[in-house]
Tab-separated table of C-alpha atoms in Angstrom:
chain	number	residue	atom	x	y	z
V	1300	MET	CA	0.000	0.000	0.000
V	1301	HIS	CA	2.746	2.400	1.024
V	1302	GLY	CA	4.808	1.405	-2.032
V	1303	GLY	CA	1.870	2.211	-4.338
V	1304	ARG	CA	1.397	5.584	-2.649
V	1305	ARG	CA	5.073	6.435	-3.120
V	1306	ALA	CA	4.868	5.443	-6.785
V	1307	LEU	CA	1.802	7.646	-7.229
V	1308	LEU	CA	3.571	10.575	-5.598
V	1309	ARG	CA	6.582	10.096	-7.873
V	1310	LEU	CA	4.276	10.062	-10.889
V	1311	VAL	CA	2.540	13.266	-9.778
V	1312	TRP	CA	5.929	14.921	-9.203
V	1313	LEU	CA	7.079	13.866	-12.671
V	1314	PHE	CA	4.021	15.373	-14.350
V	1315	ALA	CA	4.462	18.555	-12.312
V	1316	VAL	CA	8.068	18.943	-13.470
V	1317	VAL	CA	7.120	18.253	-17.084
V	1318	GLY	CA	4.298	20.766	-16.796
V	1319	VAL	CA	6.591	23.464	-15.439
V	1320	ARG	CA	9.099	22.877	-18.213
V	1321	ALA	CA	6.327	23.053	-20.801
V	1322	ASP	CA	5.158	26.346	-19.335
V	1323	GLN	CA	8.695	27.661	-19.517
V	1324	THR	CA	8.995	26.822	-23.209
V	1325	GLU	CA	5.777	28.741	-23.889
V	1326	VAL	CA	7.606	31.974	-23.009
V	1327	ALA	CA	9.169	31.855	-26.472
V	1328	GLY	CA	7.147	33.970	-28.880
V	1329	THR	CA	5.685	36.236	-26.198
V	1330	MET	CA	8.499	38.761	-25.796
V	1331	PRO	CA	8.459	42.210	-27.480
V	1332	GLU	CA	11.350	41.265	-29.779
V	1333	ASP	CA	9.220	38.424	-31.178
V	1334	TYR	CA	6.844	41.084	-32.516
V	1335	LEU	CA	9.459	43.724	-33.392
V	1336	PRO	CA	12.294	42.341	-35.597
V	1337	ALA	CA	14.419	45.486	-35.274
V	1338	LEU	CA	14.425	45.135	-31.477
V	1339	LYS	CA	15.414	41.465	-31.759
V	1340	THR	CA	18.464	42.358	-33.839
V	1341	ILE	CA	19.464	45.050	-31.342
V	1342	LEU	CA	19.165	42.645	-28.406
V	1343	GLN	CA	21.212	39.974	-30.161
V	1344	ASN	CA	24.121	42.360	-30.714
V	1345	ALA	CA	23.850	44.662	-27.709
V	1346	TRP	CA	25.717	42.700	-25.048
V	1347	GLY	CA	28.929	42.375	-27.016
V	1348	ARG	CA	29.246	46.116	-27.592
V	1349	ALA	CA	27.312	47.789	-24.778
V	1350	PRO	CA	29.441	49.726	-22.248
V	1351	ARG	CA	28.038	47.660	-19.377
V	1352	SER	CA	29.333	44.430	-20.934
V	1353	LEU	CA	32.932	45.680	-20.873
V	1354	GLU	CA	32.618	46.742	-17.238
V	1355	SER	CA	31.193	43.338	-16.274
V	1356	GLU	CA	33.984	41.522	-18.097
V	1357	LEU	CA	36.579	43.591	-16.235
V	1358	ASP	CA	34.852	42.764	-12.940
V	1359	MET	CA	35.149	39.059	-13.746
V	1360	LEU	CA	38.832	39.415	-14.631
V	1361	GLN	CA	39.448	41.147	-11.308
V	1362	ALA	CA	37.560	38.424	-9.438
V	1363	GLU	CA	39.635	35.733	-11.147
V	1364	ALA	CA	42.830	37.608	-10.245
V	1365	ARG	CA	41.720	37.835	-6.588
V	1366	ARG	CA	40.960	34.119	-6.622
V	1367	ASP	CA	44.525	33.386	-7.762
V	1368	MET	CA	45.845	35.624	-4.991
V	1369	MET	CA	43.726	33.799	-2.393
V	1370	ASN	CA	45.013	30.427	-3.642
V	1371	ALA	CA	48.647	31.517	-3.492
V	1372	ASP	CA	49.242	30.509	0.139
V	1373	ARG	CA	48.209	26.910	-0.577
V	1374	LEU	CA	50.893	26.490	-3.258
V	1375	PRO	CA	54.673	26.083	-2.757
V	1376	HIS	CA	56.741	29.268	-2.645
V	1377	PHE	CA	60.185	29.211	-4.233
V	1378	GLY	CA	62.776	31.987	-4.176
V	1379	GLY	CA	66.233	33.005	-3.161
V	1380	TRP	CA	69.013	35.524	-3.527
V	1381	ALA	CA	72.552	35.757	-4.923
V	1382	ASP	CA	75.506	38.124	-4.349
V	1383	LEU	CA	78.825	38.541	-6.111
V	1384	ALA	CA	80.874	40.433	-3.520
V	1385	ARG	CA	84.040	40.774	-1.491
V	1386	ASN	CA	83.643	41.051	2.281
V	1387	GLN	CA	86.541	41.675	4.676
V	1388	SER	CA	86.472	41.569	8.468
V	1389	ALA	CA	89.032	41.771	11.294
V	1390	VAL	CA	88.950	41.105	15.002
V	1391	SER	CA	89.558	44.217	17.133
V	1392	GLY	CA	92.850	44.010	19.068
V	1393	SER	CA	94.167	41.130	16.939
V	1394	SER	CA	95.962	42.382	13.855
V	1395	SER	CA	96.968	38.835	12.944
V	1396	SER	CA	93.337	37.647	12.599
V	1397	GLU	CA	91.567	38.609	9.419
V	1398	SER	CA	88.950	37.022	7.157
V	1399	ARG	CA	87.865	37.737	3.623
V	1400	ASP	CA	84.822	36.362	1.782
V	1401	THR	CA	85.150	36.695	-1.968
V	1402	GLY	CA	83.021	35.264	-4.804
V	1403	LEU	CA	79.467	34.067	-5.272
V	1404	PHE	CA	77.018	33.826	-2.399
V	1405	TYR	CA	73.470	32.493	-2.898
V	1406	ARG	CA	70.553	30.870	-1.133
V	1407	LEU	CA	67.538	29.018	-2.586
V	1408	GLU	CA	64.458	28.297	-0.507
V	1409	LEU	CA	61.307	26.254	-1.033
V	1410	ASP	CA	58.518	26.364	1.543
V	1411	GLN	CA	55.102	24.735	1.651
V	1412	SER	CA	52.231	25.340	4.031
V	1413	LEU	CA	51.131	22.048	5.613
V	1414	PHE	CA	48.498	22.580	8.274
V	1415	HIS	CA	46.724	25.874	9.034
V	1416	TRP	CA	43.468	24.563	10.537
V	1417	GLY	CA	41.462	25.078	7.325
V	1418	GLU	CA	42.436	28.752	6.988
V	1419	LEU	CA	43.989	28.344	3.541
V	1420	LYS	CA	41.114	26.203	2.260
V	1421	ASN	CA	38.598	28.805	3.412
V	1422	LYS	CA	40.584	31.595	1.730
V	1423	SER	CA	40.463	29.656	-1.529
V	1424	ALA	CA	36.716	29.192	-1.057
V	1425	ILE	CA	36.343	32.968	-0.676
V	1426	GLY	CA	38.251	33.440	-3.938
V	1427	ARG	CA	35.997	30.971	-5.772
V	1428	LEU	CA	32.919	32.602	-4.261
V	1429	GLY	CA	34.111	35.979	-5.552
V	1430	VAL	CA	34.283	34.566	-9.082
V	1431	LEU	CA	30.768	33.132	-8.719
V	1432	MET	CA	29.457	36.526	-7.611
V	1433	ALA	CA	31.204	38.241	-10.526
V	1434	GLU	CA	29.635	35.751	-12.941
V	1435	LYS	CA	26.249	36.304	-11.332
V	1436	ASN	CA	26.721	40.066	-11.664
V	1437	TYR	CA	27.684	39.547	-15.304
V	1438	ALA	CA	24.461	37.644	-16.014
V	1439	GLU	CA	22.406	40.157	-14.024
V	1440	ALA	CA	23.899	43.062	-15.971
V	1441	ALA	CA	22.975	41.310	-19.229
V	1442	ARG	CA	19.450	40.666	-17.936
V	1443	GLN	CA	18.938	44.248	-16.801
V	1444	LEU	CA	20.306	45.559	-20.089
V	1445	ALA	CA	17.792	43.437	-22.019
V	1446	VAL	CA	14.904	44.673	-19.846
V	1447	THR	CA	16.059	48.293	-20.195
V	1448	LEU	CA	16.465	48.078	-23.971
V	1449	ARG	CA	13.038	46.511	-24.407
V	1450	GLN	CA	11.276	49.160	-22.348
V	1451	SER	CA	13.264	51.994	-23.932
V	1452	TYR	CA	12.573	50.762	-27.455
V	1453	LEU	CA	8.861	50.469	-26.740
V	1454	GLU	CA	8.908	54.038	-25.431
V	1455	LEU	CA	10.615	55.111	-28.659
V	1456	VAL	CA	7.798	53.574	-30.692
V	1457	VAL	CA	5.234	55.477	-28.615
V	1458	LYS	CA	7.204	58.717	-29.042
V	1459	LYS	CA	7.335	58.153	-32.792
V	1460	MET	CA	3.564	57.726	-32.880
V	1461	ARG	CA	3.112	60.870	-30.760
V	1462	LEU	CA	5.317	62.675	-33.252
V	1463	LYS	CA	3.164	61.360	-36.091
V	1464	GLN	CA	0.087	62.778	-34.395
V	1465	ALA	CA	1.815	66.146	-33.753
V	1466	ARG	CA	2.931	66.411	-37.385
V	1467	ALA	CA	-0.594	65.638	-38.559
V	1468	ALA	CA	-1.956	68.311	-36.225
V	1469	LEU	CA	0.616	70.776	-37.575
V	1470	GLU	CA	-0.402	69.917	-41.129
V	1471	LEU	CA	-4.022	70.548	-40.195
V	1472	ALA	CA	-3.106	73.846	-38.529
V	1473	THR	CA	-1.106	74.855	-41.619
V	1474	ASP	CA	-4.046	74.185	-43.936
V	1475	ASP	CA	-6.384	76.007	-41.563
V	1476	LEU	CA	-4.063	79.031	-41.463
V	1477	LYS	CA	-3.789	79.161	-45.257
V	1478	LEU	CA	-7.554	79.026	-45.575
V	1479	ALA	CA	-7.930	81.730	-42.945
V	1480	GLN	CA	-5.397	83.937	-44.725
V	1481	GLU	CA	-7.360	83.592	-47.970
V	1482	ARG	CA	-10.588	84.509	-46.208
V	1483	ALA	CA	-8.889	87.374	-44.385
V	1484	ALA	CA	-7.772	88.757	-47.746
V	1485	HIS	CA	-11.459	89.021	-48.669
V	1486	GLY	CA	-12.380	90.488	-45.302
V	1487	GLU	CA	-14.319	87.416	-44.202
V	1488	ILE	CA	-12.408	86.898	-40.914
V	1489	ALA	CA	-12.019	89.382	-38.101
V	1490	PRO	CA	-8.437	90.396	-37.122
V	1491	GLY	CA	-8.871	88.916	-33.658
V	1492	ASP	CA	-9.891	85.524	-35.086
V	1493	MET	CA	-6.954	85.624	-37.475
V	1494	ALA	CA	-4.521	86.364	-34.660
V	1495	GLY	CA	-5.878	83.407	-32.710
V	1496	ARG	CA	-5.313	81.053	-35.640
V	1497	GLU	CA	-1.764	82.310	-36.139
V	1498	LEU	CA	-1.058	81.774	-32.450
V	1499	SER	CA	-2.467	78.251	-32.654
V	1500	PHE	CA	-0.197	77.521	-35.641
V	1501	ARG	CA	2.905	78.780	-33.811
V	1502	GLU	CA	2.026	76.765	-30.718
V	1503	GLN	CA	1.553	73.638	-32.798
V	1504	SER	CA	4.874	74.265	-34.565
V	1505	LEU	CA	6.605	74.557	-31.186
V	1506	GLN	CA	4.972	71.345	-29.999
V	1507	VAL	CA	6.219	69.468	-33.080
V	1508	ALA	CA	9.756	70.824	-32.604
V	1509	THR	CA	9.665	69.826	-28.934
V	1510	VAL	CA	8.451	66.289	-29.643
V	1511	GLU	CA	11.014	65.883	-32.437
V	1512	GLU	CA	13.844	66.915	-30.121
V	1513	GLU	CA	12.622	64.595	-27.355
V	1514	PHE	CA	12.424	61.742	-29.848
V	1515	ALA	CA	15.922	62.454	-31.190
V	1516	ALA	CA	17.377	62.699	-27.661
V	1517	ALA	CA	15.728	59.408	-26.691
V	1518	ARG	CA	17.187	57.717	-29.778
V	1519	ARG	CA	20.668	59.001	-28.944
V	1520	SER	CA	20.367	57.775	-25.376
V	1521	PHE	CA	19.125	54.387	-26.539
V	1522	ALA	CA	22.008	54.086	-29.014
V	1523	ARG	CA	24.569	54.769	-26.278
V	1524	VAL	CA	23.111	52.142	-23.963
V	1525	ALA	CA	22.858	49.567	-26.775
V	1526	GLY	CA	26.364	50.264	-28.045
V	1527	LEU	CA	25.159	51.634	-31.399
V	1528	LYS	CA	26.617	54.571	-33.299
V	1529	GLU	CA	23.125	55.855	-33.994
V	1530	LEU	CA	19.516	54.764	-34.250
V	1531	PRO	CA	17.794	56.364	-37.253
V	1532	GLU	CA	14.095	57.128	-37.036
V	1533	SER	CA	13.461	54.555	-39.776
V	1534	GLU	CA	14.715	51.749	-37.487
V	1535	VAL	CA	12.048	52.495	-34.902
V	1536	ALA	CA	8.864	50.522	-35.545
V	1537	ASP	CA	5.733	52.409	-36.591
V	1538	GLU	CA	3.408	50.458	-34.330
V	1539	ILE	CA	3.383	47.991	-31.410
V	1540	PRO	CA	1.415	44.868	-32.364
V	1541	ALA	CA	-1.210	43.484	-30.036
V	1542	PRO	CA	0.361	40.977	-27.610
V	1543	LYS	CA	-0.826	37.439	-27.067
V	1544	TYR	CA	-1.542	36.705	-23.432
V	1545	SER	CA	-1.832	33.354	-21.687
V	1546	GLU	CA	-3.196	33.364	-18.159
V	1547	ALA	CA	-1.979	29.773	-17.670
V	1548	THR	CA	1.603	30.663	-18.615
V	1549	THR	CA	1.583	33.706	-16.354
V	1550	GLN	CA	0.321	31.727	-13.381
V	1551	ALA	CA	2.824	28.934	-14.055
V	1552	ILE	CA	5.702	31.424	-14.043
V	1553	LEU	CA	4.428	32.999	-10.834
V	1554	ALA	CA	3.894	29.592	-9.195
V	1555	GLY	CA	7.446	28.508	-10.039
V	1556	PHE	CA	8.875	31.715	-8.622
V	1557	MET	CA	6.748	31.423	-5.483
V	1558	ARG	CA	7.804	27.807	-5.067
V	1559	ASP	CA	11.456	28.899	-4.930
V	1560	GLY	CA	10.561	31.467	-2.300
V	1561	GLY	CA	12.137	34.229	-4.370
V	1562	LYS	CA	15.594	32.917	-3.443
V	1563	THR	CA	16.645	32.745	-7.094
V	1564	ALA	CA	16.267	36.510	-7.452
V	1565	PHE	CA	19.560	38.286	-8.045
V	1566	GLU	CA	19.650	40.347	-4.845
V	1567	ALA	CA	18.684	37.337	-2.735
V	1568	GLU	CA	21.390	35.140	-4.279
V	1569	ILE	CA	24.116	37.779	-4.031
V	1570	ASN	CA	23.362	38.498	-0.364
V	1571	SER	CA	23.249	34.772	0.351
V	1572	MET	CA	26.729	34.463	-1.175
V	1573	ARG	CA	27.971	37.375	0.899
V	1574	ALA	CA	26.614	35.676	4.021
V	1575	THR	CA	28.603	32.577	3.054
V	1576	GLU	CA	31.685	34.751	2.524
V	1577	ALA	CA	31.245	36.290	5.988
V	1578	ASP	CA	30.963	32.802	7.494
V	1579	LEU	CA	34.240	31.820	5.819
V	1580	ASN	CA	35.893	34.960	7.191
V	1581	TYR	CA	34.677	33.956	10.652
V	1582	ARG	CA	36.211	30.488	10.256
V	1583	ILE	CA	39.518	32.067	9.221
V	1584	ALA	CA	39.556	34.465	12.173
V	1585	ARG	CA	38.687	31.642	14.564
V	1586	VAL	CA	41.986	29.806	13.920
V	1587	LYS	CA	44.330	32.797	13.728
V	1588	LEU	CA	45.784	32.203	17.212
V	1589	LEU	CA	46.416	28.490	16.658
V	1590	PRO	CA	49.882	27.134	15.731
V	1591	LYS	CA	50.605	26.741	11.996
V	1592	LEU	CA	52.875	24.096	10.475
V	1593	ASP	CA	55.006	24.669	7.344
V	1594	ALA	CA	57.738	22.691	5.580
V	1595	LEU	CA	61.070	24.256	4.548
V	1596	LEU	CA	63.719	23.168	2.060
V	1597	SER	CA	66.801	25.340	1.347
V	1598	HIS	CA	70.280	25.256	-0.180
V	1599	SER	CA	73.009	27.917	0.240
V	1600	LEU	CA	76.653	28.463	-0.764
V	1601	GLN	CA	79.221	30.769	0.821
V	1602	ASN	CA	82.912	31.208	-0.140
V	1603	SER	CA	85.227	32.184	2.741
V	1604	THR	CA	88.946	33.048	3.015
V	1605	ASN	CA	90.422	33.177	6.541
V	1606	VAL	CA	93.865	34.691	7.301
V	1607	SER	CA	95.484	33.997	10.696
V	1608	GLY	CA	99.141	35.041	10.966
V	1609	ASN	CA	101.005	33.339	8.158
V	1610	SER	CA	98.131	30.844	7.593
V	1611	VAL	CA	95.568	31.324	4.849
V	1612	THR	CA	92.535	29.025	4.608
V	1613	GLN	CA	90.002	29.038	1.735
V	1614	THR	CA	86.651	27.372	2.388
V	1615	GLY	CA	83.453	26.846	0.362
V	1616	ILE	CA	80.498	26.340	2.689
V	1617	SER	CA	77.426	24.593	1.264
V	1618	THR	CA	74.375	24.266	3.497
V	1619	ASP	CA	71.242	22.128	2.868
V	1620	THR	CA	68.265	22.442	5.181
V	1621	ILE	CA	65.139	20.276	5.435
V	1622	GLY	CA	62.786	20.952	8.286
V	1623	LEU	CA	59.410	21.807	9.728
V	1624	HIS	CA	58.501	25.247	10.961
V	1625	VAL	CA	55.837	25.970	13.572
V	1626	GLY	CA	54.556	29.525	13.861
V	1627	TRP	CA	52.290	30.500	16.721
V	1628	SER	CA	50.763	33.899	17.358
V	1629	ILE	CA	49.652	33.581	20.967
V	1630	PHE	CA	48.189	37.047	21.628
V	1631	ASP	CA	47.352	39.721	19.045
V	1632	GLY	CA	45.739	42.356	21.229
V	1633	PHE	CA	42.194	40.965	20.685
V	1634	TYR	CA	42.449	41.667	16.934
V	1635	SER	CA	41.229	38.197	15.941
V	1636	ARG	CA	38.363	38.457	18.434
V	1637	GLY	CA	37.267	41.665	16.738
V	1638	GLU	CA	37.481	39.953	13.336
V	1639	LYS	CA	35.229	37.125	14.529
V	1640	ARG	CA	32.620	39.495	15.924
V	1641	SER	CA	32.678	41.586	12.746
V	1642	ALA	CA	32.314	38.493	10.539
V	1643	LEU	CA	29.364	37.207	12.577
V	1644	ALA	CA	27.644	40.590	12.320
V	1645	ASP	CA	28.203	40.601	8.533
V	1646	ARG	CA	26.782	37.111	8.224
V	1647	ARG	CA	23.604	38.060	10.082
V	1648	ARG	CA	23.301	41.286	8.077
V	1649	TYR	CA	23.548	39.544	4.696
V	1650	GLU	CA	21.229	36.724	5.761
V	1651	GLN	CA	18.597	39.298	6.657
V	1652	ARG	CA	19.181	41.161	3.396
V	1653	SER	CA	18.819	37.923	1.447
V	1654	GLU	CA	15.517	37.125	3.140
V	1655	ARG	CA	14.271	40.667	2.590
V	1656	ALA	CA	15.330	40.637	-1.077
V	1657	ALA	CA	13.557	37.310	-1.624
V	1658	ALA	CA	10.371	38.686	-0.032
V	1659	GLU	CA	10.573	41.854	-2.141
V	1660	ALA	CA	11.091	39.788	-5.298
V	1661	LEU	CA	8.017	37.701	-4.471
V	1662	ASP	CA	5.989	40.847	-3.883
V	1663	ARG	CA	7.274	42.339	-7.133
V	1664	ALA	CA	6.351	39.212	-9.098
V	1665	GLN	CA	2.837	39.201	-7.626
V	1666	ASN	CA	2.459	42.933	-8.311
V	1667	LEU	CA	3.564	42.493	-11.925
V	1668	THR	CA	1.061	39.674	-12.387
V	1669	ARG	CA	-1.779	41.801	-11.065
V	1670	ARG	CA	-0.720	44.808	-13.130
V	1671	LEU	CA	-0.726	42.651	-16.266
V	1672	GLY	CA	-4.424	42.074	-15.656
V	1673	PHE	CA	-4.968	45.826	-15.399
V	1674	ASP	CA	-2.944	46.364	-18.586
V	1675	LEU	CA	-5.188	43.927	-20.456
V	1676	GLN	CA	-8.240	45.967	-19.509
V	1677	ALA	CA	-6.475	49.225	-20.397
V	1678	MET	CA	-5.559	47.806	-23.823
V	1679	ASP	CA	-9.188	46.831	-24.411
V	1680	PHE	CA	-10.350	50.351	-23.548
V	1681	ALA	CA	-7.647	51.861	-25.783
V	1682	GLN	CA	-8.693	49.604	-28.652
V	1683	ALA	CA	-12.303	50.728	-28.198
V	1684	HIS	CA	-11.204	54.375	-28.501
V	1685	VAL	CA	-9.297	53.530	-31.689
V	1686	ASN	CA	-12.371	51.814	-33.104
V	1687	ILE	CA	-14.511	54.850	-32.331
V	1688	ALA	CA	-11.982	57.218	-33.904
V	1689	LYS	CA	-11.752	55.060	-37.042
V	1690	ALA	CA	-15.512	54.845	-37.330
V	1691	SER	CA	-15.828	58.642	-37.017
V	1692	GLN	CA	-13.209	59.189	-39.707
V	1693	GLU	CA	-14.786	56.669	-42.066
V	1694	GLN	CA	-18.216	58.236	-41.532
V	1695	LEU	CA	-16.965	61.727	-42.349
V	1696	GLU	CA	-15.036	60.462	-45.394
V	1697	ALA	CA	-18.239	58.844	-46.638
V	1698	GLU	CA	-20.105	62.153	-46.266
V	1699	LEU	CA	-17.405	64.237	-47.956
V	1700	PRO	CA	-18.730	63.704	-51.523
V	1701	ARG	CA	-22.110	65.019	-50.394
V	1702	GLY	CA	-20.512	68.279	-49.281
V	1703	THR	CA	-21.867	68.041	-45.740
V	1704	VAL	CA	-18.396	67.983	-44.166
V	1705	SER	CA	-15.162	69.846	-44.836
V	1706	PRO	CA	-11.670	68.400	-45.338
V	1707	SER	CA	-10.571	70.129	-42.137
V	1708	MET	CA	-13.154	68.126	-40.195
V	1709	ILE	CA	-11.768	64.908	-41.651
V	1710	GLY	CA	-8.255	66.113	-40.796
V	1711	ALA	CA	-9.318	66.676	-37.209
V	1712	THR	CA	-10.728	63.150	-36.909
V	1713	LYS	CA	-7.510	61.832	-38.456
V	1714	VAL	CA	-5.486	63.585	-35.736
V	1715	SER	CA	-7.842	62.144	-33.116
V	1716	ARG	CA	-7.315	58.647	-34.554
V	1717	TYR	CA	-3.525	59.076	-34.438
V	1718	GLN	CA	-3.803	60.136	-30.816
V	1719	ALA	CA	-5.967	57.124	-29.980
V	1720	GLU	CA	-3.498	54.803	-31.718
V	1721	ALA	CA	-0.601	56.347	-29.798
V	1722	ASP	CA	-2.515	55.868	-26.535
V	1723	ARG	CA	-3.144	52.248	-27.479
V	1724	ALA	CA	0.562	51.765	-28.238
V	1725	SER	CA	1.380	53.244	-24.825
V	1726	MET	CA	-0.888	50.680	-23.137
V	1727	ARG	CA	0.718	47.863	-25.123
V	1728	ALA	CA	4.176	49.147	-24.201
V	1729	ASN	CA	3.178	49.055	-20.532
V	1730	PHE	CA	2.021	45.464	-20.895
V	1731	PHE	CA	5.133	44.306	-22.777
V	1732	GLY	CA	7.390	46.102	-20.306
V	1733	ARG	CA	5.806	44.416	-17.297
V	1734	TRP	CA	5.618	41.040	-19.008
V	1735	SER	CA	9.319	41.214	-19.914
V	1736	GLU	CA	10.205	42.151	-16.351
V	1737	LEU	CA	8.201	39.227	-14.934
V	1738	VAL	CA	9.769	36.712	-17.324
V	1739	SER	CA	13.219	38.105	-16.642
V	1740	LEU	CA	12.694	38.185	-12.870
V	1741	ALA	CA	11.771	34.495	-12.970
V	1742	GLY	CA	15.048	33.675	-14.753
V	1743	LEU	CA	13.420	32.771	-18.080
V	1744	ASP	CA	14.680	35.692	-20.179
V	1745	PRO	CA	15.616	34.389	-23.652
V	1746	ALA	CA	18.055	37.288	-24.074
V	1747	ILE	CA	20.582	35.661	-21.714
V	1748	ASN	CA	20.375	32.184	-23.216
V	1749	THR	CA	23.552	32.909	-25.175
V	1750	LEU	CA	25.587	33.395	-21.979
V	1751	PRO	CA	27.624	30.455	-20.592
V	1752	ALA	CA	25.456	28.244	-18.425
V	1753	ARG	CA	27.645	28.772	-15.348
V	1754	TYR	CA	26.810	32.499	-15.397
V	1755	VAL	CA	23.066	32.010	-15.077
V	1756	ARG	CA	22.766	28.819	-13.054
V	1757	ASN	CA	21.610	28.957	-9.448
V	1758	LYS	CA	24.547	29.664	-7.179
V	1759	PRO	CA	25.196	27.863	-3.884
């Protein structure tokens, strides 16, 4: 009976794992770059040339160098010295006693640490942990860059559509001013009305210039972050397509993240590693006042000439030493005690930060999920406004041949439609931005799939 229950539980667990993996694969095709080819190309090439990638690579090189430095004490140390000199000495009060050392003098030494109570092993562990944190930072920088570029590109699309609406409004204001000038020439418009239309035209011209400058500045900023020389207006999409949303996929992503307790979030993992590092520092400080055992191997040569009265003696002295050395720091003025207390405080601090970061990541994931639901409703409302604007424009265009409407009225509805479409694009950008952040927060971002697996795997 119990064996059958265990088999059933294993079967349920297997289906659960398969289901989670299936949900993860469904993320493909839902990201903004899957709808916007230009953005996909930018993301594929950004990490190799973005300024943040170079900084992260340098951080990893420094971490690897520190790891080698931490491992140095565990390896044999070999060195020595050599002199080519003439030394002369005499004994005070004895003019017949004199010695001279002439020639080559050298000493070679090889020493190896043998037993330091785990101190050297823990130092090496700190070095390896530093490399792991640098790799994690590298992957996190790539993830954040992808999220930033997606959101910034979507904002560029919205700005481009706002600019389209402003240019259409300026075109309408230009036509209206020309018509007013023609009527004013025939005395059909009062001077005050004409001044108002000229002011409206200048205000609209200023608005277009302002939006154009904001759009250009945003493109320059985006290009710098992405590592591009420039981003022409033509490479910004004209529209944001309607996203496809799966409630099941969203809930599966959230459930997986909740199941991990948010511990796979970047801040939680990094602080957990720092807590481990503090624990290793405590272990090192704990054994500082214990005796340490090292091995020593050396060889030296010294040439000596001794003069005593009429006797001259030349001697070459060769010395070989093999031995064990015990070093023991018995009292260091409570320095090691302070190190232990500091390390324990650091460990508690980073453990608390890790727990807090995990809780904040869980809250963020839940908030993003709820906001996605709001974004869906906002997109529906925005689409309804677009439909109304289109219907109004089509109705006026149908009445134009009858002469019941003017071209300026159709132009006004066209501007209204552009505004509604820009508002709809803004709602879609909000949705895509939050969806990308949720997927990325859960560790499923396709943009970092090209990184080495060790950079993105869960760290101990």
